[in-house]
Amino acid sequence: ISKFNKWSDLLQDCDCIIHLAARTHILNDITKSPIDEFRKVNRDATILLAKSAEQLNVKRFVYLSSIGVLGDTTLEGRFNNNTKYNPKEAYAISKMEAEKGIIKIADSSNMEVVIVRPPLVYGPNAPGNFHRLMRLVDLGLPLPLGGFNAKKNMISLDNLCDILIRTITTKLPKYNQFVV
């Protein structure tokens, strides 16, 4: 997606875009800056797509971001739409920058922007942290989780898909951020 720039051919007569593409991992290549690699896809390609969508009069742009843009913890009990940005890692910083970029585009246009910030997504063949947790469970050993106080939210892939479908079919105010 970071090398593609012919969005006008694909977006003709399109009413809504659900943008899911993201770079989520940087392998241990010491010749590349992780933040730069994340920004190429997560920020720059997203903003280019949103600009193209706005120029072609796409009515709604739905962006799958990350709860990580708000940080690792909150003192407010739960993250909400008033929680300030506080990303800690390069991935979350790039997603925050993309959010700010598409919101700026929406501010000067009629395109609606919906930002969905899911927590950990679980489902069949889930990668990342959920996959690691499932591998630990498969070992059959007791998990040393008793000392952890932090509550973690998760969402099933099916429920996330349902939310995304509803962002297409539901009338929404101009600015929306779903923290699920």
PDB file of N, CA, C and O in Angstrom, residues 30-109:
ATOM      1  N   ILE A  30      18.467  -4.053  11.456  1.00  0.00           N
ATOM      2  CA  ILE A  30      19.062  -2.873  12.083  1.00  0.00           C
ATOM      3  C   ILE A  30      19.377  -1.767  11.087  1.00  0.00           C
ATOM      4  O   ILE A  30      19.743  -0.668  11.478  1.00  0.00           O
ATOM      5  N   THR A  31      19.205  -2.042   9.799  1.00  0.00           N
ATOM      6  CA  THR A  31      19.475  -1.004   8.804  1.00  0.00           C
ATOM      7  C   THR A  31      18.279  -0.082   8.608  1.00  0.00           C
ATOM      8  O   THR A  31      18.396   0.938   7.950  1.00  0.00           O
ATOM      9  N   LYS A  32      17.132  -0.439   9.162  1.00  0.00           N
ATOM     10  CA  LYS A  32      15.921   0.367   8.979  1.00  0.00           C
ATOM     11  C   LYS A  32      15.441   0.909  10.315  1.00  0.00           C
ATOM     12  O   LYS A  32      15.486   0.234  11.329  1.00  0.00           O
ATOM     13  N   SER A  33      14.949   2.126  10.281  1.00  0.00           N
ATOM     14  CA  SER A  33      14.368   2.738  11.474  1.00  0.00           C
ATOM     15  C   SER A  33      12.934   2.236  11.633  1.00  0.00           C
ATOM     16  O   SER A  33      12.120   2.425  10.725  1.00  0.00           O
ATOM     17  N   PRO A  34      12.594   1.615  12.750  1.00  0.00           N
ATOM     18  CA  PRO A  34      11.219   1.120  12.923  1.00  0.00           C
ATOM     19  C   PRO A  34      10.165   2.214  12.745  1.00  0.00           C
ATOM     20  O   PRO A  34       9.177   2.000  12.060  1.00  0.00           O
ATOM     21  N   ILE A  35      10.384   3.386  13.324  1.00  0.00           N
ATOM     22  CA  ILE A  35       9.365   4.432  13.205  1.00  0.00           C
ATOM     23  C   ILE A  35       9.187   4.847  11.752  1.00  0.00           C
ATOM     24  O   ILE A  35       8.071   5.053  11.291  1.00  0.00           O
ATOM     25  N   ASP A  36      10.273   4.934  10.997  1.00  0.00           N
ATOM     26  CA  ASP A  36      10.170   5.308   9.581  1.00  0.00           C
ATOM     27  C   ASP A  36       9.419   4.254   8.781  1.00  0.00           C
ATOM     28  O   ASP A  36       8.600   4.579   7.919  1.00  0.00           O
ATOM     29  N   GLU A  37       9.684   2.995   9.079  1.00  0.00           N
ATOM     30  CA  GLU A  37       9.002   1.906   8.376  1.00  0.00           C
ATOM     31  C   GLU A  37       7.504   1.891   8.710  1.00  0.00           C
ATOM     32  O   GLU A  37       6.670   1.693   7.829  1.00  0.00           O
ATOM     33  N   PHE A  38       7.161   2.093   9.976  1.00  0.00           N
ATOM     34  CA  PHE A  38       5.748   2.178  10.350  1.00  0.00           C
ATOM     35  C   PHE A  38       5.084   3.374   9.684  1.00  0.00           C
ATOM     36  O   PHE A  38       3.948   3.281   9.206  1.00  0.00           O
ATOM     37  N   ARG A  39       5.755   4.507   9.658  1.00  0.00           N
ATOM     38  CA  ARG A  39       5.162   5.723   9.089  1.00  0.00           C
ATOM     39  C   ARG A  39       4.873   5.581   7.606  1.00  0.00           C
ATOM     40  O   ARG A  39       3.880   6.126   7.120  1.00  0.00           O
ATOM     41  N   LYS A  40       5.713   4.891   6.858  1.00  0.00           N
ATOM     42  CA  LYS A  40       5.494   4.717   5.416  1.00  0.00           C
ATOM     43  C   LYS A  40       4.114   4.129   5.135  1.00  0.00           C
ATOM     44  O   LYS A  40       3.414   4.570   4.227  1.00  0.00           O
ATOM     45  N   VAL A  41       3.764   3.129   5.893  1.00  0.00           N
ATOM     46  CA  VAL A  41       2.489   2.438   5.661  1.00  0.00           C
ATOM     47  C   VAL A  41       1.374   3.049   6.494  1.00  0.00           C
ATOM     48  O   VAL A  41       0.329   3.443   5.975  1.00  0.00           O
ATOM     49  N   ASN A  42       1.584   3.116   7.798  1.00  0.00           N
ATOM     50  CA  ASN A  42       0.504   3.467   8.714  1.00  0.00           C
ATOM     51  C   ASN A  42       0.115   4.934   8.664  1.00  0.00           C
ATOM     52  O   ASN A  42      -1.049   5.262   8.882  1.00  0.00           O
ATOM     53  N   ARG A  43       1.041   5.810   8.413  1.00  0.00           N
ATOM     54  CA  ARG A  43       0.725   7.240   8.337  1.00  0.00           C
ATOM     55  C   ARG A  43       0.628   7.698   6.892  1.00  0.00           C
ATOM     56  O   ARG A  43      -0.434   8.116   6.435  1.00  0.00           O
ATOM     57  N   ASP A  44       1.734   7.621   6.160  1.00  0.00           N
ATOM     58  CA  ASP A  44       1.803   8.235   4.835  1.00  0.00           C
ATOM     59  C   ASP A  44       0.822   7.616   3.842  1.00  0.00           C
ATOM     60  O   ASP A  44       0.101   8.337   3.146  1.00  0.00           O
ATOM     61  N   ALA A  45       0.777   6.296   3.756  1.00  0.00           N
ATOM     62  CA  ALA A  45      -0.140   5.639   2.823  1.00  0.00           C
ATOM     63  C   ALA A  45      -1.590   5.888   3.216  1.00  0.00           C
ATOM     64  O   ALA A  45      -2.458   6.070   2.356  1.00  0.00           O
ATOM     65  N   THR A  46      -1.855   5.937   4.512  1.00  0.00           N
ATOM     66  CA  THR A  46      -3.221   6.206   4.986  1.00  0.00           C
ATOM     67  C   THR A  46      -3.655   7.611   4.602  1.00  0.00           C
ATOM     68  O   THR A  46      -4.770   7.817   4.106  1.00  0.00           O
ATOM     69  N   ILE A  47      -2.797   8.575   4.807  1.00  0.00           N
ATOM     70  CA  ILE A  47      -3.137   9.965   4.476  1.00  0.00           C
ATOM     71  C   ILE A  47      -3.303  10.125   2.968  1.00  0.00           C
ATOM     72  O   ILE A  47      -4.232  10.809   2.516  1.00  0.00           O
ATOM     73  N   LEU A  48      -2.460   9.483   2.180  1.00  0.00           N
ATOM     74  CA  LEU A  48      -2.614   9.535   0.725  1.00  0.00           C
ATOM     75  C   LEU A  48      -3.956   8.946   0.299  1.00  0.00           C
ATOM     76  O   LEU A  48      -4.669   9.524  -0.533  1.00  0.00           O
ATOM     77  N   LEU A  49      -4.321   7.826   0.883  1.00  0.00           N
ATOM     78  CA  LEU A  49      -5.613   7.212   0.572  1.00  0.00           C
ATOM     79  C   LEU A  49      -6.760   8.126   0.980  1.00  0.00           C
ATOM     80  O   LEU A  49      -7.718   8.326   0.215  1.00  0.00           O
ATOM     81  N   ALA A  50      -6.684   8.723   2.148  1.00  0.00           N
ATOM     82  CA  ALA A  50      -7.750   9.617   2.612  1.00  0.00           C
ATOM     83  C   ALA A  50      -7.859  10.857   1.717  1.00  0.00           C
ATOM     84  O   ALA A  50      -8.968  11.308   1.404  1.00  0.00           O
ATOM     85  N   LYS A  51      -6.734  11.422   1.304  1.00  0.00           N
ATOM     86  CA  LYS A  51      -6.760  12.578   0.388  1.00  0.00           C
ATOM     87  C   LYS A  51      -7.395  12.196  -0.940  1.00  0.00           C
ATOM     88  O   LYS A  51      -8.214  12.943  -1.484  1.00  0.00           O
ATOM     89  N   SER A  52      -7.040  11.044  -1.450  1.00  0.00           N
ATOM     90  CA  SER A  52      -7.627  10.572  -2.703  1.00  0.00           C
ATOM     91  C   SER A  52      -9.124  10.360  -2.544  1.00  0.00           C
ATOM     92  O   SER A  52      -9.909  10.720  -3.431  1.00  0.00           O
ATOM     93  N   ALA A  53      -9.523   9.780  -1.432  1.00  0.00           N
ATOM     94  CA  ALA A  53     -10.945   9.551  -1.172  1.00  0.00           C
ATOM     95  C   ALA A  53     -11.702  10.872  -1.116  1.00  0.00           C
ATOM     96  O   ALA A  53     -12.779  11.015  -1.703  1.00  0.00           O
ATOM     97  N   GLU A  54     -11.129  11.831  -0.432  1.00  0.00           N
ATOM     98  CA  GLU A  54     -11.780  13.153  -0.322  1.00  0.00           C
ATOM     99  C   GLU A  54     -11.904  13.809  -1.694  1.00  0.00           C
ATOM    100  O   GLU A  54     -12.939  14.357  -2.041  1.00  0.00           O
ATOM    101  N   GLN A  55     -10.875  13.739  -2.511  1.00  0.00           N
ATOM    102  CA  GLN A  55     -10.903  14.346  -3.846  1.00  0.00           C
ATOM    103  C   GLN A  55     -11.937  13.685  -4.755  1.00  0.00           C
ATOM    104  O   GLN A  55     -12.478  14.322  -5.645  1.00  0.00           O
ATOM    105  N   LEU A  56     -12.224  12.413  -4.517  1.00  0.00           N
ATOM    106  CA  LEU A  56     -13.198  11.682  -5.321  1.00  0.00           C
ATOM    107  C   LEU A  56     -14.576  11.645  -4.669  1.00  0.00           C
ATOM    108  O   LEU A  56     -15.433  10.869  -5.060  1.00  0.00           O
ATOM    109  N   ASN A  57     -14.764  12.493  -3.653  1.00  0.00           N
ATOM    110  CA  ASN A  57     -16.057  12.652  -2.983  1.00  0.00           C
ATOM    111  C   ASN A  57     -16.573  11.383  -2.307  1.00  0.00           C
ATOM    112  O   ASN A  57     -17.784  11.132  -2.291  1.00  0.00           O
ATOM    113  N   VAL A  58     -15.671  10.592  -1.760  1.00  0.00           N
ATOM    114  CA  VAL A  58     -16.091   9.456  -0.940  1.00  0.00           C
ATOM    115  C   VAL A  58     -16.770  10.046   0.296  1.00  0.00           C
ATOM    116  O   VAL A  58     -16.264  10.980   0.904  1.00  0.00           O
ATOM    117  N   LYS A  59     -17.918   9.502   0.653  1.00  0.00           N
ATOM    118  CA  LYS A  59     -18.709  10.080   1.743  1.00  0.00           C
ATOM    119  C   LYS A  59     -18.175   9.741   3.131  1.00  0.00           C
ATOM    120  O   LYS A  59     -18.244  10.547   4.048  1.00  0.00           O
ATOM    121  N   ARG A  60     -17.648   8.527   3.283  1.00  0.00           N
ATOM    122  CA  ARG A  60     -17.218   8.097   4.620  1.00  0.00           C
ATOM    123  C   ARG A  60     -15.905   7.320   4.530  1.00  0.00           C
ATOM    124  O   ARG A  60     -15.746   6.444   3.697  1.00  0.00           O
ATOM    125  N   PHE A  61     -15.000   7.646   5.446  1.00  0.00           N
ATOM    126  CA  PHE A  61     -13.699   6.982   5.541  1.00  0.00           C
ATOM    127  C   PHE A  61     -13.612   6.367   6.929  1.00  0.00           C
ATOM    128  O   PHE A  61     -13.606   7.085   7.934  1.00  0.00           O
ATOM    129  N   VAL A  62     -13.580   5.049   6.987  1.00  0.00           N
ATOM    130  CA  VAL A  62     -13.498   4.326   8.250  1.00  0.00           C
ATOM    131  C   VAL A  62     -12.061   3.838   8.397  1.00  0.00           C
ATOM    132  O   VAL A  62     -11.533   3.157   7.518  1.00  0.00           O
ATOM    133  N   TYR A  63     -11.445   4.205   9.500  1.00  0.00           N
ATOM    134  CA  TYR A  63     -10.036   3.877   9.728  1.00  0.00           C
ATOM    135  C   TYR A  63      -9.891   2.984  10.945  1.00  0.00           C
ATOM    136  O   TYR A  63     -10.296   3.352  12.044  1.00  0.00           O
ATOM    137  N   LEU A  64      -9.318   1.804  10.725  1.00  0.00           N
ATOM    138  CA  LEU A  64      -9.025   0.906  11.831  1.00  0.00           C
ATOM    139  C   LEU A  64      -7.678   1.310  12.418  1.00  0.00           C
ATOM    140  O   LEU A  64      -6.642   1.097  11.816  1.00  0.00           O
ATOM    141  N   SER A  65      -7.729   1.918  13.576  1.00  0.00           N
ATOM    142  CA  SER A  65      -6.531   2.403  14.244  1.00  0.00           C
ATOM    143  C   SER A  65      -6.140   1.402  15.323  1.00  0.00           C
ATOM    144  O   SER A  65      -6.227   0.188  15.117  1.00  0.00           O
ATOM    145  N   SER A  66      -5.736   1.899  16.465  1.00  0.00           N
ATOM    146  CA  SER A  66      -5.306   1.036  17.563  1.00  0.00           C
ATOM    147  C   SER A  66      -5.571   1.734  18.882  1.00  0.00           C
ATOM    148  O   SER A  66      -5.360   2.947  18.997  1.00  0.00           O
ATOM    149  N   ILE A  67      -5.992   0.980  19.872  1.00  0.00           N
ATOM    150  CA  ILE A  67      -6.174   1.556  21.207  1.00  0.00           C
ATOM    151  C   ILE A  67      -4.833   2.046  21.749  1.00  0.00           C
ATOM    152  O   ILE A  67      -4.780   2.929  22.609  1.00  0.00           O
ATOM    153  N   GLY A  68      -3.741   1.542  21.195  1.00  0.00           N
ATOM    154  CA  GLY A  68      -2.412   1.955  21.612  1.00  0.00           C
ATOM    155  C   GLY A  68      -2.129   3.438  21.418  1.00  0.00           C
ATOM    156  O   GLY A  68      -1.218   3.971  22.051  1.00  0.00           O
ATOM    157  N   VAL A  69      -2.906   4.124  20.565  1.00  0.00           N
ATOM    158  CA  VAL A  69      -2.691   5.564  20.387  1.00  0.00           C
ATOM    159  C   VAL A  69      -2.986   6.325  21.675  1.00  0.00           C
ATOM    160  O   VAL A  69      -2.532   7.445  21.854  1.00  0.00           O
ATOM    161  N   LEU A  70      -3.737   5.699  22.572  1.00  0.00           N
ATOM    162  CA  LEU A  70      -4.086   6.339  23.842  1.00  0.00           C
ATOM    163  C   LEU A  70      -3.141   5.947  24.970  1.00  0.00           C
ATOM    164  O   LEU A  70      -3.252   6.484  26.070  1.00  0.00           O
ATOM    165  N   GLY A  71      -2.232   5.025  24.703  1.00  0.00           N
ATOM    166  CA  GLY A  71      -1.265   4.624  25.714  1.00  0.00           C
ATOM    167  C   GLY A  71      -1.505   3.223  26.222  1.00  0.00           C
ATOM    168  O   GLY A  71      -2.338   2.484  25.712  1.00  0.00           O
ATOM    169  N   ASP A  72      -0.747   2.894  27.248  1.00  0.00           N
ATOM    170  CA  ASP A  72      -0.828   1.556  27.835  1.00  0.00           C
ATOM    171  C   ASP A  72      -1.818   1.468  28.989  1.00  0.00           C
ATOM    172  O   ASP A  72      -2.373   0.419  29.269  1.00  0.00           O
ATOM    173  N   THR A  73      -1.994   2.558  29.705  1.00  0.00           N
ATOM    174  CA  THR A  73      -2.890   2.571  30.859  1.00  0.00           C
ATOM    175  C   THR A  73      -3.612   3.911  30.909  1.00  0.00           C
ATOM    176  O   THR A  73      -3.217   4.880  30.265  1.00  0.00           O
ATOM    177  N   THR A  74      -4.671   3.940  31.691  1.00  0.00           N
ATOM    178  CA  THR A  74      -5.403   5.182  31.897  1.00  0.00           C
ATOM    179  C   THR A  74      -5.718   5.334  33.377  1.00  0.00           C
ATOM    180  O   THR A  74      -5.994   4.357  34.063  1.00  0.00           O
ATOM    181  N   LEU A  75      -5.683   6.552  33.843  1.00  0.00           N
ATOM    182  CA  LEU A  75      -6.051   6.839  35.229  1.00  0.00           C
ATOM    183  C   LEU A  75      -7.541   7.120  35.341  1.00  0.00           C
ATOM    184  O   LEU A  75      -8.071   7.260  36.428  1.00  0.00           O
ATOM    185  N   GLU A  76      -8.213   7.195  34.193  1.00  0.00           N
ATOM    186  CA  GLU A  76      -9.638   7.523  34.146  1.00  0.00           C
ATOM    187  C   GLU A  76     -10.526   6.295  34.287  1.00  0.00           C
ATOM    188  O   GLU A  76     -11.731   6.392  34.151  1.00  0.00           O
ATOM    189  N   GLY A  77      -9.954   5.138  34.530  1.00  0.00           N
ATOM    190  CA  GLY A  77     -10.743   3.915  34.630  1.00  0.00           C
ATOM    191  C   GLY A  77     -10.805   3.187  33.309  1.00  0.00           C
ATOM    192  O   GLY A  77     -10.429   2.043  33.205  1.00  0.00           O
ATOM    193  N   ARG A  78     -11.260   3.863  32.282  1.00  0.00           N
ATOM    194  CA  ARG A  78     -11.342   3.286  30.938  1.00  0.00           C
ATOM    195  C   ARG A  78     -10.987   4.357  29.927  1.00  0.00           C
ATOM    196  O   ARG A  78     -11.248   5.529  30.140  1.00  0.00           O
ATOM    197  N   PHE A  79     -10.425   3.925  28.823  1.00  0.00           N
ATOM    198  CA  PHE A  79     -10.224   4.854  27.723  1.00  0.00           C
ATOM    199  C   PHE A  79     -11.586   5.284  27.202  1.00  0.00           C
ATOM    200  O   PHE A  79     -12.535   4.511  27.199  1.00  0.00           O
ATOM    201  N   ASN A  80     -11.685   6.528  26.770  1.00  0.00           N
ATOM    202  CA  ASN A  80     -12.912   7.014  26.143  1.00  0.00           C
ATOM    203  C   ASN A  80     -12.539   8.042  25.091  1.00  0.00           C
ATOM    204  O   ASN A  80     -11.366   8.300  24.844  1.00  0.00           O
ATOM    205  N   ASN A  81     -13.532   8.639  24.466  1.00  0.00           N
ATOM    206  CA  ASN A  81     -13.275   9.583  23.374  1.00  0.00           C
ATOM    207  C   ASN A  81     -12.630  10.872  23.844  1.00  0.00           C
ATOM    208  O   ASN A  81     -12.211  11.683  23.020  1.00  0.00           O
ATOM    209  N   ASN A  82     -12.551  11.101  25.150  1.00  0.00           N
ATOM    210  CA  ASN A  82     -11.885  12.291  25.668  1.00  0.00           C
ATOM    211  C   ASN A  82     -10.461  12.011  26.145  1.00  0.00           C
ATOM    212  O   ASN A  82      -9.758  12.926  26.563  1.00  0.00           O
ATOM    213  N   THR A  83     -10.043  10.754  26.091  1.00  0.00           N
ATOM    214  CA  THR A  83      -8.692  10.402  26.513  1.00  0.00           C
ATOM    215  C   THR A  83      -7.691  11.009  25.532  1.00  0.00           C
ATOM    216  O   THR A  83      -7.862  10.920  24.324  1.00  0.00           O
ATOM    217  N   LYS A  84      -6.677  11.631  26.062  1.00  0.00           N
ATOM    218  CA  LYS A  84      -5.642  12.276  25.242  1.00  0.00           C
ATOM    219  C   LYS A  84      -4.714  11.225  24.633  1.00  0.00           C
ATOM    220  O   LYS A  84      -4.478  10.173  25.209  1.00  0.00           O
ATOM    221  N   TYR A  85      -4.196  11.572  23.458  1.00  0.00           N
ATOM    222  CA  TYR A  85      -3.190  10.721  22.834  1.00  0.00           C
ATOM    223  C   TYR A  85      -2.010  10.536  23.771  1.00  0.00           C
ATOM    224  O   TYR A  85      -1.544  11.492  24.396  1.00  0.00           O
ATOM    225  N   ASN A  86      -1.496   9.312  23.842  1.00  0.00           N
ATOM    226  CA  ASN A  86      -0.331   9.030  24.667  1.00  0.00           C
ATOM    227  C   ASN A  86       0.347   7.744  24.181  1.00  0.00           C
ATOM    228  O   ASN A  86       0.585   6.830  24.961  1.00  0.00           O
ATOM    229  N   PRO A  87       0.659   7.684  22.866  1.00  0.00           N
ATOM    230  CA  PRO A  87       1.255   6.450  22.349  1.00  0.00           C
ATOM    231  C   PRO A  87       2.651   6.223  22.917  1.00  0.00           C
ATOM    232  O   PRO A  87       3.393   7.177  23.147  1.00  0.00           O
ATOM    233  N   LYS A  88       2.998   4.968  23.134  1.00  0.00           N
ATOM    234  CA  LYS A  88       4.291   4.623  23.736  1.00  0.00           C
ATOM    235  C   LYS A  88       5.254   3.973  22.745  1.00  0.00           C
ATOM    236  O   LYS A  88       6.451   4.029  22.949  1.00  0.00           O
ATOM    237  N   GLU A  89       4.746   3.324  21.731  1.00  0.00           N
ATOM    238  CA  GLU A  89       5.594   2.582  20.804  1.00  0.00           C
ATOM    239  C   GLU A  89       5.484   3.167  19.401  1.00  0.00           C
ATOM    240  O   GLU A  89       4.516   3.861  19.071  1.00  0.00           O
ATOM    241  N   ALA A  90       6.470   2.849  18.563  1.00  0.00           N
ATOM    242  CA  ALA A  90       6.538   3.398  17.204  1.00  0.00           C
ATOM    243  C   ALA A  90       5.264   3.088  16.410  1.00  0.00           C
ATOM    244  O   ALA A  90       4.742   3.954  15.702  1.00  0.00           O
ATOM    245  N   TYR A  91       4.750   1.867  16.533  1.00  0.00           N
ATOM    246  CA  TYR A  91       3.522   1.492  15.828  1.00  0.00           C
ATOM    247  C   TYR A  91       2.375   2.428  16.214  1.00  0.00           C
ATOM    248  O   TYR A  91       1.689   2.993  15.355  1.00  0.00           O
ATOM    249  N   ALA A  92       2.162   2.605  17.499  1.00  0.00           N
ATOM    250  CA  ALA A  92       1.063   3.451  17.972  1.00  0.00           C
ATOM    251  C   ALA A  92       1.282   4.912  17.592  1.00  0.00           C
ATOM    252  O   ALA A  92       0.323   5.625  17.282  1.00  0.00           O
ATOM    253  N   ILE A  93       2.509   5.374  17.591  1.00  0.00           N
ATOM    254  CA  ILE A  93       2.798   6.749  17.170  1.00  0.00           C
ATOM    255  C   ILE A  93       2.396   6.936  15.712  1.00  0.00           C
ATOM    256  O   ILE A  93       1.747   7.923  15.353  1.00  0.00           O
ATOM    257  N   SER A  94       2.734   5.972  14.862  1.00  0.00           N
ATOM    258  CA  SER A  94       2.382   6.086  13.438  1.00  0.00           C
ATOM    259  C   SER A  94       0.867   6.059  13.234  1.00  0.00           C
ATOM    260  O   SER A  94       0.337   6.761  12.371  1.00  0.00           O
ATOM    261  N   LYS A  95       0.154   5.269  14.031  1.00  0.00           N
ATOM    262  CA  LYS A  95      -1.310   5.223  13.924  1.00  0.00           C
ATOM    263  C   LYS A  95      -1.932   6.540  14.404  1.00  0.00           C
ATOM    264  O   LYS A  95      -2.884   7.048  13.816  1.00  0.00           O
ATOM    265  N   MET A  96      -1.379   7.123  15.476  1.00  0.00           N
ATOM    266  CA  MET A  96      -1.852   8.417  15.960  1.00  0.00           C
ATOM    267  C   MET A  96      -1.647   9.493  14.889  1.00  0.00           C
ATOM    268  O   MET A  96      -2.533  10.302  14.630  1.00  0.00           O
ATOM    269  N   GLU A  97      -0.477   9.495  14.273  1.00  0.00           N
ATOM    270  CA  GLU A  97      -0.192  10.488  13.235  1.00  0.00           C
ATOM    271  C   GLU A  97      -1.144  10.348  12.058  1.00  0.00           C
ATOM    272  O   GLU A  97      -1.586  11.337  11.479  1.00  0.00           O
ATOM    273  N   ALA A  98      -1.504   9.107  11.717  1.00  0.00           N
ATOM    274  CA  ALA A  98      -2.483   8.875  10.657  1.00  0.00           C
ATOM    275  C   ALA A  98      -3.844   9.419  11.061  1.00  0.00           C
ATOM    276  O   ALA A  98      -4.521  10.076  10.260  1.00  0.00           O
ATOM    277  N   GLU A  99      -4.260   9.156  12.297  1.00  0.00           N
ATOM    278  CA  GLU A  99      -5.540   9.690  12.780  1.00  0.00           C
ATOM    279  C   GLU A  99      -5.571  11.206  12.641  1.00  0.00           C
ATOM    280  O   GLU A  99      -6.542  11.773  12.126  1.00  0.00           O
ATOM    281  N   LYS A 100      -4.524  11.855  13.119  1.00  0.00           N
ATOM    282  CA  LYS A 100      -4.481  13.321  13.046  1.00  0.00           C
ATOM    283  C   LYS A 100      -4.544  13.795  11.600  1.00  0.00           C
ATOM    284  O   LYS A 100      -5.218  14.778  11.290  1.00  0.00           O
ATOM    285  N   GLY A 101      -3.859  13.089  10.709  1.00  0.00           N
ATOM    286  CA  GLY A 101      -3.863  13.465   9.296  1.00  0.00           C
ATOM    287  C   GLY A 101      -5.223  13.328   8.651  1.00  0.00           C
ATOM    288  O   GLY A 101      -5.654  14.221   7.911  1.00  0.00           O
ATOM    289  N   ILE A 102      -5.925  12.238   8.915  1.00  0.00           N
ATOM    290  CA  ILE A 102      -7.239  12.071   8.279  1.00  0.00           C
ATOM    291  C   ILE A 102      -8.286  12.977   8.918  1.00  0.00           C
ATOM    292  O   ILE A 102      -9.205  13.431   8.237  1.00  0.00           O
ATOM    293  N   ILE A 103      -8.134  13.281  10.191  1.00  0.00           N
ATOM    294  CA  ILE A 103      -9.053  14.235  10.825  1.00  0.00           C
ATOM    295  C   ILE A 103      -8.865  15.623  10.208  1.00  0.00           C
ATOM    296  O   ILE A 103      -9.841  16.337   9.947  1.00  0.00           O
ATOM    297  N   LYS A 104      -7.628  15.992   9.927  1.00  0.00           N
ATOM    298  CA  LYS A 104      -7.343  17.283   9.282  1.00  0.00           C
ATOM    299  C   LYS A 104      -7.986  17.342   7.896  1.00  0.00           C
ATOM    300  O   LYS A 104      -8.559  18.365   7.509  1.00  0.00           O
ATOM    301  N   ILE A 105      -7.917  16.244   7.162  1.00  0.00           N
ATOM    302  CA  ILE A 105      -8.563  16.189   5.841  1.00  0.00           C
ATOM    303  C   ILE A 105     -10.066  16.338   6.000  1.00  0.00           C
ATOM    304  O   ILE A 105     -10.715  17.080   5.257  1.00  0.00           O
ATOM    305  N   ALA A 106     -10.640  15.652   6.959  1.00  0.00           N
ATOM    306  CA  ALA A 106     -12.089  15.730   7.185  1.00  0.00           C
ATOM    307  C   ALA A 106     -12.511  17.132   7.593  1.00  0.00           C
ATOM    308  O   ALA A 106     -13.600  17.589   7.232  1.00  0.00           O
ATOM    309  N   ASP A 107     -11.653  17.834   8.358  1.00  0.00           N
ATOM    310  CA  ASP A 107     -11.982  19.198   8.797  1.00  0.00           C
ATOM    311  C   ASP A 107     -12.214  20.147   7.627  1.00  0.00           C
ATOM    312  O   ASP A 107     -12.975  21.102   7.743  1.00  0.00           O
ATOM    313  N   SER A 108     -11.566  19.902   6.512  1.00  0.00           N
ATOM    314  CA  SER A 108     -11.680  20.810   5.371  1.00  0.00           C
ATOM    315  C   SER A 108     -12.508  20.206   4.240  1.00  0.00           C
ATOM    316  O   SER A 108     -12.394  20.637   3.098  1.00  0.00           O
ATOM    317  N   SER A 109     -13.334  19.211   4.561  1.00  0.00           N
ATOM    318  CA  SER A 109     -14.138  18.563   3.522  1.00  0.00           C
ATOM    319  C   SER A 109     -15.468  18.103   4.100  1.00  0.00           C
ATOM    320  O   SER A 109     -15.749  18.302   5.268  1.00  0.00           O
TER     321      SER A 109
END
